[in-house]
C-alpha positions as a LaTeX table, in Angstrom:
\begin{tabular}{lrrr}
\hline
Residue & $x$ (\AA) & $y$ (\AA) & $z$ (\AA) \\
\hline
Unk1 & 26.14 & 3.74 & $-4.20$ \\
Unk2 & 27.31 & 6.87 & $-6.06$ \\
Unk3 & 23.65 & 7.98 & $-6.78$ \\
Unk4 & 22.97 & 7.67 & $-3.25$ \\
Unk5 & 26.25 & 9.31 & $-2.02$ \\
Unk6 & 25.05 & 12.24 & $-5.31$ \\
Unk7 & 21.55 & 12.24 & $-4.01$ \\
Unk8 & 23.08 & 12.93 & $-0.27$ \\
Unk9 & 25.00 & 15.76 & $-1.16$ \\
Unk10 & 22.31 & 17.52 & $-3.00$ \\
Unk11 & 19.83 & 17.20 & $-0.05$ \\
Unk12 & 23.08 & 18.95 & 2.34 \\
Unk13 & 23.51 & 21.29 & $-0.24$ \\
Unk14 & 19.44 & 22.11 & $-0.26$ \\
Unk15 & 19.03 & 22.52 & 3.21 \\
Unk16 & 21.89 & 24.07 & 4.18 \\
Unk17 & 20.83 & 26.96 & 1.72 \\
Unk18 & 17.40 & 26.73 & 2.85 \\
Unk19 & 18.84 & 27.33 & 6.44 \\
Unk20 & 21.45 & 30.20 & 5.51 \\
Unk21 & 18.68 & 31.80 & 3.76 \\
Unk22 & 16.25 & 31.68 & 5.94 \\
Unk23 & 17.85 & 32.72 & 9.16 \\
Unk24 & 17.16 & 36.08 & 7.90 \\
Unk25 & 13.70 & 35.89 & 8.13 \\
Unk26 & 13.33 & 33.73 & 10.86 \\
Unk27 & 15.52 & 36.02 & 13.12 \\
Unk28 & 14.92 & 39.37 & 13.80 \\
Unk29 & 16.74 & 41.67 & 11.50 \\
Unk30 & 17.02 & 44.59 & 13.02 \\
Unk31 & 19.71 & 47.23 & 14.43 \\
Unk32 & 20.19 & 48.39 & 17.85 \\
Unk33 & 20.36 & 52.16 & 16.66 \\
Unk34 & 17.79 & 53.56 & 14.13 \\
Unk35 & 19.86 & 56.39 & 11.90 \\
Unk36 & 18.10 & 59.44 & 11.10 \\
Unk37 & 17.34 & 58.59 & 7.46 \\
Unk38 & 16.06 & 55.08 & 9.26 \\
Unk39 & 13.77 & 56.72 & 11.22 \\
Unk40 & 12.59 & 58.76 & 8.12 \\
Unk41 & 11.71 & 55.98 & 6.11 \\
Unk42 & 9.41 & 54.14 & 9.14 \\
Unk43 & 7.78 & 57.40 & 9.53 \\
Unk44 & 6.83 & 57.44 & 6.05 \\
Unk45 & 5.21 & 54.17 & 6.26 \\
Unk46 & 3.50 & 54.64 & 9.36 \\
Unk47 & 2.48 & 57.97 & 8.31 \\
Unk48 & 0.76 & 56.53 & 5.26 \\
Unk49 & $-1.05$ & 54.16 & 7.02 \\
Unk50 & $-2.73$ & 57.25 & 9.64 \\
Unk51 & $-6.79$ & 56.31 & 9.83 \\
Unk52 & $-6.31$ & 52.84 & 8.61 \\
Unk53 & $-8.62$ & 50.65 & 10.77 \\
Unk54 & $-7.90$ & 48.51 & 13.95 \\
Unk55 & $-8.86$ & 45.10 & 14.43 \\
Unk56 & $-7.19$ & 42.80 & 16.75 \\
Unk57 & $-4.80$ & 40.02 & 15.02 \\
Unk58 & $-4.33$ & 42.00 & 12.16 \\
Unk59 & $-1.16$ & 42.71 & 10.25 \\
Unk60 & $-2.13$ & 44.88 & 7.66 \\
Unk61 & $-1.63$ & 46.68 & 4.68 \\
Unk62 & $-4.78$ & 48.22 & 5.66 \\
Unk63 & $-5.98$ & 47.26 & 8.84 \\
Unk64 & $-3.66$ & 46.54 & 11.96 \\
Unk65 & $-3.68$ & 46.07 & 15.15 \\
Unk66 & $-0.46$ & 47.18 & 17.66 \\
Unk67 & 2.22 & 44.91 & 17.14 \\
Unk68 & 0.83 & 44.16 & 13.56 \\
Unk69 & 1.33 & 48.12 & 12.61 \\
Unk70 & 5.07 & 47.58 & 14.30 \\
Unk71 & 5.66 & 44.63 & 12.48 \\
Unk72 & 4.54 & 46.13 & 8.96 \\
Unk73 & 6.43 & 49.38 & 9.24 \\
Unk74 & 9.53 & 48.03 & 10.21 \\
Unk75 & 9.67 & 45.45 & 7.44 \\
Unk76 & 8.16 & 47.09 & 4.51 \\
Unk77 & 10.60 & 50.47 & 5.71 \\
Unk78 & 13.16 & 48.82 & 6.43 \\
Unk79 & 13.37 & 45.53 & 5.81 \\
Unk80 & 13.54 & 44.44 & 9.59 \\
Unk81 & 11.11 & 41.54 & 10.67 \\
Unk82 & 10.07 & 41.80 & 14.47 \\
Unk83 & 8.66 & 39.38 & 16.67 \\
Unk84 & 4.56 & 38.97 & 16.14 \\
Unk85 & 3.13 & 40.51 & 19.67 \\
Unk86 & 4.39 & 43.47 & 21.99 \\
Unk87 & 5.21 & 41.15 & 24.50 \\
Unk88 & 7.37 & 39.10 & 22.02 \\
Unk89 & 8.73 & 42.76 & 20.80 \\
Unk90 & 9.32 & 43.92 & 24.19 \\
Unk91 & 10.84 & 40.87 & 24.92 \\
Unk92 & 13.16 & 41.05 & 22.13 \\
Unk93 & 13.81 & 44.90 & 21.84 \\
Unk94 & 16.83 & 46.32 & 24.47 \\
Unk95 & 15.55 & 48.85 & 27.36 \\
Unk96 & 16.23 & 52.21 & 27.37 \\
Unk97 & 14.93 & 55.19 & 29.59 \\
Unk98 & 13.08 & 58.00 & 28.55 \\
Unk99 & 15.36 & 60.36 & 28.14 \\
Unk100 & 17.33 & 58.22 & 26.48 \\
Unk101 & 14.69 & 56.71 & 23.50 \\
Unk102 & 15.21 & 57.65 & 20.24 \\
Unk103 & 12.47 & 58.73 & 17.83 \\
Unk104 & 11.68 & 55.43 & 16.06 \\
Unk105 & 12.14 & 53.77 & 18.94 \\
Unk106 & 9.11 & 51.13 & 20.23 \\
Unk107 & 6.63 & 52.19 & 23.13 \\
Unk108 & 5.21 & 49.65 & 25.31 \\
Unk109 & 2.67 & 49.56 & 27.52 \\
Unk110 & 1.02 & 47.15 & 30.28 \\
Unk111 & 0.41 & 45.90 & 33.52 \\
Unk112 & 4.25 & 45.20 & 33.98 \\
Unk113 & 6.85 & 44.15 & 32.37 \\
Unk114 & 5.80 & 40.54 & 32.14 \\
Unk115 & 2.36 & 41.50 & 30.81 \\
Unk116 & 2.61 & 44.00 & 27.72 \\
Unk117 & $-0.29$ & 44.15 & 25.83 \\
Unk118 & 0.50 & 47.39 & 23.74 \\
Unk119 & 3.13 & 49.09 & 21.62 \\
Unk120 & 3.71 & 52.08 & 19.69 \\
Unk121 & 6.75 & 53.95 & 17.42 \\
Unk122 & 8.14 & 56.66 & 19.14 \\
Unk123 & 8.32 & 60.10 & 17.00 \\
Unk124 & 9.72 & 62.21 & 19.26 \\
Unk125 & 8.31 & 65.27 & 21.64 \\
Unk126 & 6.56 & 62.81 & 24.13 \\
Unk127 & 4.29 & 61.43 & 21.05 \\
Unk128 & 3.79 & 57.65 & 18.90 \\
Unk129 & 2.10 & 56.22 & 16.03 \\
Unk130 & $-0.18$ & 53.43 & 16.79 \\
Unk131 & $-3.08$ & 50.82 & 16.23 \\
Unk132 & $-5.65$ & 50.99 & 18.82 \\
Unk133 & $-9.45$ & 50.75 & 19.55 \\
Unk134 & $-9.55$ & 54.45 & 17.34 \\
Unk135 & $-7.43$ & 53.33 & 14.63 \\
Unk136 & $-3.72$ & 54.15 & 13.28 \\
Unk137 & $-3.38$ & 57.33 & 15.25 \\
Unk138 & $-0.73$ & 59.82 & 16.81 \\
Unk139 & $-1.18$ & 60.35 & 19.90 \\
Unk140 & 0.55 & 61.22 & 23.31 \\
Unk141 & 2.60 & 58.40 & 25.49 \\
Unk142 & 1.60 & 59.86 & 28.78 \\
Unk143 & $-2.57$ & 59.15 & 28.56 \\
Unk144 & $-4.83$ & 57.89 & 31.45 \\
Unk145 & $-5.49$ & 54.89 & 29.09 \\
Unk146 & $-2.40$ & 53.76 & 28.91 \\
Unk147 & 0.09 & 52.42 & 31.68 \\
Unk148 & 3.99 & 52.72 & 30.48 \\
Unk149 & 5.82 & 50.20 & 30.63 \\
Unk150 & 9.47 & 51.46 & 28.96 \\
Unk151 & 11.08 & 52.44 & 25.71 \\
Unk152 & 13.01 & 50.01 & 23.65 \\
Unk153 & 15.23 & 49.74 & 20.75 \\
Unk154 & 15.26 & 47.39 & 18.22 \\
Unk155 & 17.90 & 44.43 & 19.13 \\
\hline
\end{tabular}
């Protein structure tokens, strides 16, 4: 009976610090706000990665495609583990207008709001880093290709 009653109190013990530990990685982990020096970092990283290769599905270090570029910059910047797709992302991230995104900010784009096939990191003067058909590339939000959608923070 006490080995049992030992044996039980291990497994709690195990999986409640399986659990605690891995909420952080199961959750996002992410601010609302990116500061300055945030921002800096993520810039960095997606900088870095300018002319790597697209391929759809993929999450890097070297080839990406959108929501797999998000996804790697944000964690391997800043330690902050988003959602797999841009809808996902979208879903997850908290609206904001235009005029009121942040550099560092995400960019998504779609049909609507319920169908977002693309994202992008917002750097400021009406421009994002992204994966898409021409690679990791910086390019302009307003383009006939794409159809915006909104701005979002990171919730």
């Amino acid at each position: 009976m006490r080995k049992q009653l030992k044996k039980f109190v291990i497994s709690i013990v195990a999986c409640t610090t399986l659990l605690v530990s891995g909420l952080g990685m199961s959750n996002i982990n992410a601010k609302a706000d990116i500061s300055d020096q945030d921002f800096a970092q993520a810039y960095d990283v997606a900088q870095d990665k300018l002319g790597s290769s697209y391929v759809y599905g993929a999450v890097g270090p070297n080839v990406f495609d959108c929501s797999g570029f998000t996804s790697y910059v944000y964690k391997k910047a800043l330690n902050v583990q988003l959602p797999r797709t841009a809808q996902a992302q979208y879903n997850d991230s908290k609206r904001v207008s235009a005029k009121n995104a942040d550099k560092g900010d995400l960019v998504f784009f779609g049909s609507s709001r319920s169908n977002v096939y693309h994202v992008g990191i917002y750097v400021g003067n009406g421009k994002m880093i992204d994966a898409q058909n021409r690679g990791v590339v910086t390019e302009n939000i307003n383009a006939p290709w794409w159809n915006l959608v909104g701005y979002g923070k990171l919730a």
